[in-house]
PDB file of C-alpha atoms in Angstrom:
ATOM      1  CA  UNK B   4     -10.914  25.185   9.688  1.00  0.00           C
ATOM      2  CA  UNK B   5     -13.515  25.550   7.262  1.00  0.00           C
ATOM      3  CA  UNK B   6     -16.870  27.654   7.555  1.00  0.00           C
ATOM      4  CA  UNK B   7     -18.294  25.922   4.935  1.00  0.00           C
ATOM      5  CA  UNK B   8     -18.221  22.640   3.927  1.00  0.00           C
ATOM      6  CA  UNK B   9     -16.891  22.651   0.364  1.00  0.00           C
ATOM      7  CA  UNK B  10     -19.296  21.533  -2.729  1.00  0.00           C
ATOM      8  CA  UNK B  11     -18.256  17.890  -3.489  1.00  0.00           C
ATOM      9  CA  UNK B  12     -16.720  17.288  -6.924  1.00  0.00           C
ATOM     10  CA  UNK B  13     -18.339  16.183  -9.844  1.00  0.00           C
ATOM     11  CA  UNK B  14     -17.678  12.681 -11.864  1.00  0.00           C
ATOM     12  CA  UNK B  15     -15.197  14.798 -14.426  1.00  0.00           C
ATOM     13  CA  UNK B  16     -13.201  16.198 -11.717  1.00  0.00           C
ATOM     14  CA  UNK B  17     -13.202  12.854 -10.563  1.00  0.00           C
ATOM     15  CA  UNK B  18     -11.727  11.180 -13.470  1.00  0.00           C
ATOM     16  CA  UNK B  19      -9.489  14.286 -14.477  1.00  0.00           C
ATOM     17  CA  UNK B  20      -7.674  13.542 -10.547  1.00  0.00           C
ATOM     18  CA  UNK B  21      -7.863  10.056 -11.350  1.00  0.00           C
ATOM     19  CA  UNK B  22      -6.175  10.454 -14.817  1.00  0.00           C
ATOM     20  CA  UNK B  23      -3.637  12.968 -13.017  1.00  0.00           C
ATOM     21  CA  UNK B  24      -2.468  10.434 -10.377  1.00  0.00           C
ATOM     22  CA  UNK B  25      -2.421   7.265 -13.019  1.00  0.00           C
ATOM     23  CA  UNK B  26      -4.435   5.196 -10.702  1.00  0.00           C
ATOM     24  CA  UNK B  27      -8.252   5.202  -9.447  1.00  0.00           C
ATOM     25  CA  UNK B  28      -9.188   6.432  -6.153  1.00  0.00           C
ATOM     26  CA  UNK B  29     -10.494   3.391  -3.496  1.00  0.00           C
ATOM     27  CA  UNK B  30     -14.326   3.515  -3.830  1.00  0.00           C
ATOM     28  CA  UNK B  31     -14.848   4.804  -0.506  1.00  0.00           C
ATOM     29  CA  UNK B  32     -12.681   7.418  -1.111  1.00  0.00           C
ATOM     30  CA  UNK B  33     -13.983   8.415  -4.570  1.00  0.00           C
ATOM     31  CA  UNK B  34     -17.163   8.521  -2.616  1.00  0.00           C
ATOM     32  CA  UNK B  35     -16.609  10.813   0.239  1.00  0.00           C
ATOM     33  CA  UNK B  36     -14.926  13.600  -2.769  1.00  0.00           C
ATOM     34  CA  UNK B  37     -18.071  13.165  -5.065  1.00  0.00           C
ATOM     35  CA  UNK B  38     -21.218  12.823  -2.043  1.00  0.00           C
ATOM     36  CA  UNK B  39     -19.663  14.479   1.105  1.00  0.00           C
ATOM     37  CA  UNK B  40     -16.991  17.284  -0.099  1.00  0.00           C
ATOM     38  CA  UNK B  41     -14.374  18.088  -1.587  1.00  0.00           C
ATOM     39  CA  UNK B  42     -12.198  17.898   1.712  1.00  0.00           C
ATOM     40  CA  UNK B  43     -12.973  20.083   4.893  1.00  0.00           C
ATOM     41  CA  UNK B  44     -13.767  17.397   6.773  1.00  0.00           C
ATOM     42  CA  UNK B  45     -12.419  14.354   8.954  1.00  0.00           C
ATOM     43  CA  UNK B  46      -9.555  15.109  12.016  1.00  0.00           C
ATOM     44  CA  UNK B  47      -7.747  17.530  12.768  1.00  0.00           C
ATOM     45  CA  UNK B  48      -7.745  19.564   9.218  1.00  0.00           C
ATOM     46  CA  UNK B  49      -9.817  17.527   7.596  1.00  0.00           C
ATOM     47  CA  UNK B  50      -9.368  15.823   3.870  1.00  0.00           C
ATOM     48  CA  UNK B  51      -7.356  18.105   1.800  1.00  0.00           C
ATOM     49  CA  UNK B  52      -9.256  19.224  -2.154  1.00  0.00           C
ATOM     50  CA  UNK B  53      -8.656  16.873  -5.025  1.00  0.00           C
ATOM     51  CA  UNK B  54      -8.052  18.082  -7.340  1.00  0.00           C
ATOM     52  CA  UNK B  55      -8.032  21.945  -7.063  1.00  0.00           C
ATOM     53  CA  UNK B  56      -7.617  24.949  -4.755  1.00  0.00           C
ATOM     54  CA  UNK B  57      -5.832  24.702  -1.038  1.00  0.00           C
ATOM     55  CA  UNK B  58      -6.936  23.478   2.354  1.00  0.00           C
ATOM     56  CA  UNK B  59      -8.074  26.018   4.860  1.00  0.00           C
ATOM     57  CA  UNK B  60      -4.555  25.384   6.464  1.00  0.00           C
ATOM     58  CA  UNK B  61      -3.145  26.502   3.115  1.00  0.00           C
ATOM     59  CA  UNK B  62      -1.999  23.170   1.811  1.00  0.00           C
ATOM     60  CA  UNK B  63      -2.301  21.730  -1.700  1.00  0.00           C
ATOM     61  CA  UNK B  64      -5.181  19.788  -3.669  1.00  0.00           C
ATOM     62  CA  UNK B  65      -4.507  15.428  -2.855  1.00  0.00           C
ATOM     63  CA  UNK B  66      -3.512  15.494  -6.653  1.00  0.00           C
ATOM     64  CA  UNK B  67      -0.379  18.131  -6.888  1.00  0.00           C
ATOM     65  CA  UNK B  68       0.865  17.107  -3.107  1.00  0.00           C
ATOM     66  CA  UNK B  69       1.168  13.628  -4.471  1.00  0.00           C
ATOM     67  CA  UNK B  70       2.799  14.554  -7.512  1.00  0.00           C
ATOM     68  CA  UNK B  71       5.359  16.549  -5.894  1.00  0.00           C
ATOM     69  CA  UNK B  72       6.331  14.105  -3.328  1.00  0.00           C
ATOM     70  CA  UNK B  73       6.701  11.639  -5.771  1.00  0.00           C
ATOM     71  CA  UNK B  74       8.810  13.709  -7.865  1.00  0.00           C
ATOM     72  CA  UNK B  75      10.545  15.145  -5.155  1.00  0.00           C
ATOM     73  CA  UNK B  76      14.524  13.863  -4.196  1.00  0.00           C
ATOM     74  CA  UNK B  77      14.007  14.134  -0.440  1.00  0.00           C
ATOM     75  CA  UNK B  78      11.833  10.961   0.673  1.00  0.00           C
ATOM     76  CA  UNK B  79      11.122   8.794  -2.723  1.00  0.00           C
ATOM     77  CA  UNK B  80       7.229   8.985  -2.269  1.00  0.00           C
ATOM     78  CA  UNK B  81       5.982   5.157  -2.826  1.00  0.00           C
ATOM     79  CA  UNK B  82       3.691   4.242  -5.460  1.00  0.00           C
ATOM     80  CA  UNK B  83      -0.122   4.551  -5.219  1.00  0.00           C
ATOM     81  CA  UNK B  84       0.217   6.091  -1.547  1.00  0.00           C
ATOM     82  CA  UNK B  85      -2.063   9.406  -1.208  1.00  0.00           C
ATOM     83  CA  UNK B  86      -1.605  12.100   1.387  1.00  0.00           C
ATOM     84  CA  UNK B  87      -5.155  13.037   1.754  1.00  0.00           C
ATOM     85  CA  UNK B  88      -4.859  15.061   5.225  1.00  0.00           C
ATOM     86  CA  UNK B  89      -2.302  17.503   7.081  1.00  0.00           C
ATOM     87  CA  UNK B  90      -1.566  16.786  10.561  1.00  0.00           C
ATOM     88  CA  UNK B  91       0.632  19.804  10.913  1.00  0.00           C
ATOM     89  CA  UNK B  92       4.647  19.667  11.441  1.00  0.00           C
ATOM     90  CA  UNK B  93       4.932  18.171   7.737  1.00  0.00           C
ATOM     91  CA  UNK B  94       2.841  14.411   8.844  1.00  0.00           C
ATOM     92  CA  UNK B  95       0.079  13.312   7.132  1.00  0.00           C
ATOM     93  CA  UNK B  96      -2.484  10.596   6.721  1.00  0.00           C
ATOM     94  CA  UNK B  97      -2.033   8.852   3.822  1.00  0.00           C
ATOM     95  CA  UNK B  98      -4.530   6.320   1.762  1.00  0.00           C
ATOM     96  CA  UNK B  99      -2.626   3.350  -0.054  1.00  0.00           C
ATOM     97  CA  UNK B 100      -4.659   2.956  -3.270  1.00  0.00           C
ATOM     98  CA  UNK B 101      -3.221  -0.118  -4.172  1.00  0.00           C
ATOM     99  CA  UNK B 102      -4.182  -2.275  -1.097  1.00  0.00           C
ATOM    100  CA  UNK B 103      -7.547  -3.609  -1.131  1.00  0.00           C
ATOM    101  CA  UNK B 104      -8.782  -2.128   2.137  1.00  0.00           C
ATOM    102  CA  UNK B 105      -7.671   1.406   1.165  1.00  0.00           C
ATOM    103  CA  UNK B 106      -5.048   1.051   4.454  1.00  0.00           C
ATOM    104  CA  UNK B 107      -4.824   4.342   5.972  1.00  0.00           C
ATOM    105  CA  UNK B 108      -0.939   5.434   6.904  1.00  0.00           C
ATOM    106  CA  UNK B 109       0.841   7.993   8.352  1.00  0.00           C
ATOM    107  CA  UNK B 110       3.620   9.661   6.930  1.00  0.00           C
ATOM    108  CA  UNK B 111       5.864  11.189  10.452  1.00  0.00           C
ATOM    109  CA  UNK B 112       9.274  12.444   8.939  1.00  0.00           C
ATOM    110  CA  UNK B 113      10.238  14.246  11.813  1.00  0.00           C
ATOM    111  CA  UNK B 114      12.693  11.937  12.946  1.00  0.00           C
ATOM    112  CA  UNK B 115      14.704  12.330   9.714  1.00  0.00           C
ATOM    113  CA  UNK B 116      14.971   8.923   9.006  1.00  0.00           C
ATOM    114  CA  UNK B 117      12.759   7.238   5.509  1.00  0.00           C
ATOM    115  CA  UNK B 118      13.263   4.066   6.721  1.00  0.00           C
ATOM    116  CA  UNK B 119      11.426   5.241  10.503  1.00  0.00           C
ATOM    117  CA  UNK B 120       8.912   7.719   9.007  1.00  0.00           C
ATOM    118  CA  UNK B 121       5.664   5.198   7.887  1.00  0.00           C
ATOM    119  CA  UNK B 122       3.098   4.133  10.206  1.00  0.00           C
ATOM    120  CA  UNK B 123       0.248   2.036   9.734  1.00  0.00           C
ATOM    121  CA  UNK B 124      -2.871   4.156  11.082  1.00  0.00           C
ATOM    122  CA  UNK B 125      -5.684   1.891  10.341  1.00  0.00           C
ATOM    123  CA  UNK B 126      -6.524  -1.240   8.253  1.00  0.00           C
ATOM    124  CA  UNK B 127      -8.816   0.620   6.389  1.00  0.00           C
ATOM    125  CA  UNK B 128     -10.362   3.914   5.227  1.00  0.00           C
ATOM    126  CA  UNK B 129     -13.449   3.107   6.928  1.00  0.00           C
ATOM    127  CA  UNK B 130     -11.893   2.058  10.534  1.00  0.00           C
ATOM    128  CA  UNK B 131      -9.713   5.260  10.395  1.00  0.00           C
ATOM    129  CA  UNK B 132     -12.980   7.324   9.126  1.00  0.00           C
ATOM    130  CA  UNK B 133     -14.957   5.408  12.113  1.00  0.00           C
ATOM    131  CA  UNK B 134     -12.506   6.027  14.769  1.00  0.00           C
ATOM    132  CA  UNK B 135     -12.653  10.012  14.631  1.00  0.00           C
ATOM    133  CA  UNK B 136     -16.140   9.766  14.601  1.00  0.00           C
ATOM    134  CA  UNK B 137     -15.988   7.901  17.725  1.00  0.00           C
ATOM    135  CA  UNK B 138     -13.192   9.755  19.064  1.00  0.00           C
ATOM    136  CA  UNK B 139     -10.580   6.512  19.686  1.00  0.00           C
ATOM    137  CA  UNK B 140      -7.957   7.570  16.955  1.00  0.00           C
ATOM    138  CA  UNK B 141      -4.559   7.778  18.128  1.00  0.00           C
ATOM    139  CA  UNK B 142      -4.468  11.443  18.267  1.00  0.00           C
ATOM    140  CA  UNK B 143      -6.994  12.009  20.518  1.00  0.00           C
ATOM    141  CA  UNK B 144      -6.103  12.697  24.326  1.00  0.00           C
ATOM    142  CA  UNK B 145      -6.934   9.501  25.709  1.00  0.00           C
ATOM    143  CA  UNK B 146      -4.854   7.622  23.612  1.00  0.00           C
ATOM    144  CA  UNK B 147      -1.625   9.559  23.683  1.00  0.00           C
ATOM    145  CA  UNK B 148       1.827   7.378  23.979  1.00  0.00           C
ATOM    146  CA  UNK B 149      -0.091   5.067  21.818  1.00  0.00           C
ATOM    147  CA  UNK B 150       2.457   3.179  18.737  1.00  0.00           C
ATOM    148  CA  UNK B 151       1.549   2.864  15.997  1.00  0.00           C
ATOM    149  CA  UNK B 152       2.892  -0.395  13.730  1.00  0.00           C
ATOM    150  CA  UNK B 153       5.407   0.516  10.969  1.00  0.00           C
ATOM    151  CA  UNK B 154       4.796   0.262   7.962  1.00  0.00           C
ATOM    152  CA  UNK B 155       7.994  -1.356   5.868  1.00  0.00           C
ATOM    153  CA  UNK B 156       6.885  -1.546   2.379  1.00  0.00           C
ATOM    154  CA  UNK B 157       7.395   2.382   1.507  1.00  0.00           C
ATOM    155  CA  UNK B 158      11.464   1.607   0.224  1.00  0.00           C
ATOM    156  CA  UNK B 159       9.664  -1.226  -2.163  1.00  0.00           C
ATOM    157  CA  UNK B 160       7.371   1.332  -3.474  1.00  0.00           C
ATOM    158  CA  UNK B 161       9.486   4.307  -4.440  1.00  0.00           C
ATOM    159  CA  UNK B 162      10.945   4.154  -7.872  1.00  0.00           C
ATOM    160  CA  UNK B 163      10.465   7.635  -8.848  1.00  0.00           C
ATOM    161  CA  UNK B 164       7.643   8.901 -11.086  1.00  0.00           C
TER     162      UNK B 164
END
């Protein structure tokens, strides 16, 4: 969706998100924002801003989407979990920041149900990074009717902000 890709951010953006969200960003993560660019890119819409501005879809910065889920009533947002890209129809992938391997999930409420909405989408940022580049993600053609695992620690992780 974007012409252009956007001008990565600088270390003080970096550390004003990071002071935002109360946590620090995986270092893979805080690397793509600060050497690649500040979203734009990656599947579908690509990685959503930081910190500032909207996605070329129209949807917030990583920083004030997490904030509002996790001060939101509807879903009790867990802890630490960052919606970094839109898939469309309100799903999104989602970096855990407090697991190791910066698991990648995926955030489907469309069946209404909190309990049935998280999926693990990768082990890691860099499998789920590696498999759009090499086209084997679950939402590519070839691999559609593929499950995903659930993820069951989201009700553990959302005491509200």
């Amino acid at each position: 969706g974007w012409d252009v890709l956007p001008t990565p951010v600088d270390a003080d953006t970096l550390a004003r998100a990071e002071a935002a969200l109360g946590f620090r960003l995986p270092p893979l993560l805080a690397a793509l924002y600060t050497r690649v660019g500040d979203g734009g890119f990656g599947p579908e819409y690509g990685l959503l801003p930081l910190l500032e501005g909207k996605s070329s879809g129209g949807e917030p910065a990583v920083v004030e989407k997490y904030l509002g889920m996790r001060h939101s009533d509807d879903w009790g947002w867990p802890e630490g979990v960052l919606p970094i890209s839109h898939w469309g129809c309100a799903m999104y992938a989602c970096v855990d920041c407090r697991a190791d391997s910066a698991q990648v999930l995926l955030f489907e409420p469309n069946g209404g149900d909190p309990d049935h909405a998280w999926f693990i989408d990768s082990p890691s940022l860099a499998a789920w990074l590696t498999a759009w580049l090499d086209g084997t993600g679950w939402y590519e053609e070839d691999n559609e009717g593929l499950e995903l695992p659930r993820w069951r620690h989201a009700r553990t992780r959302t005491t509200q902000a």
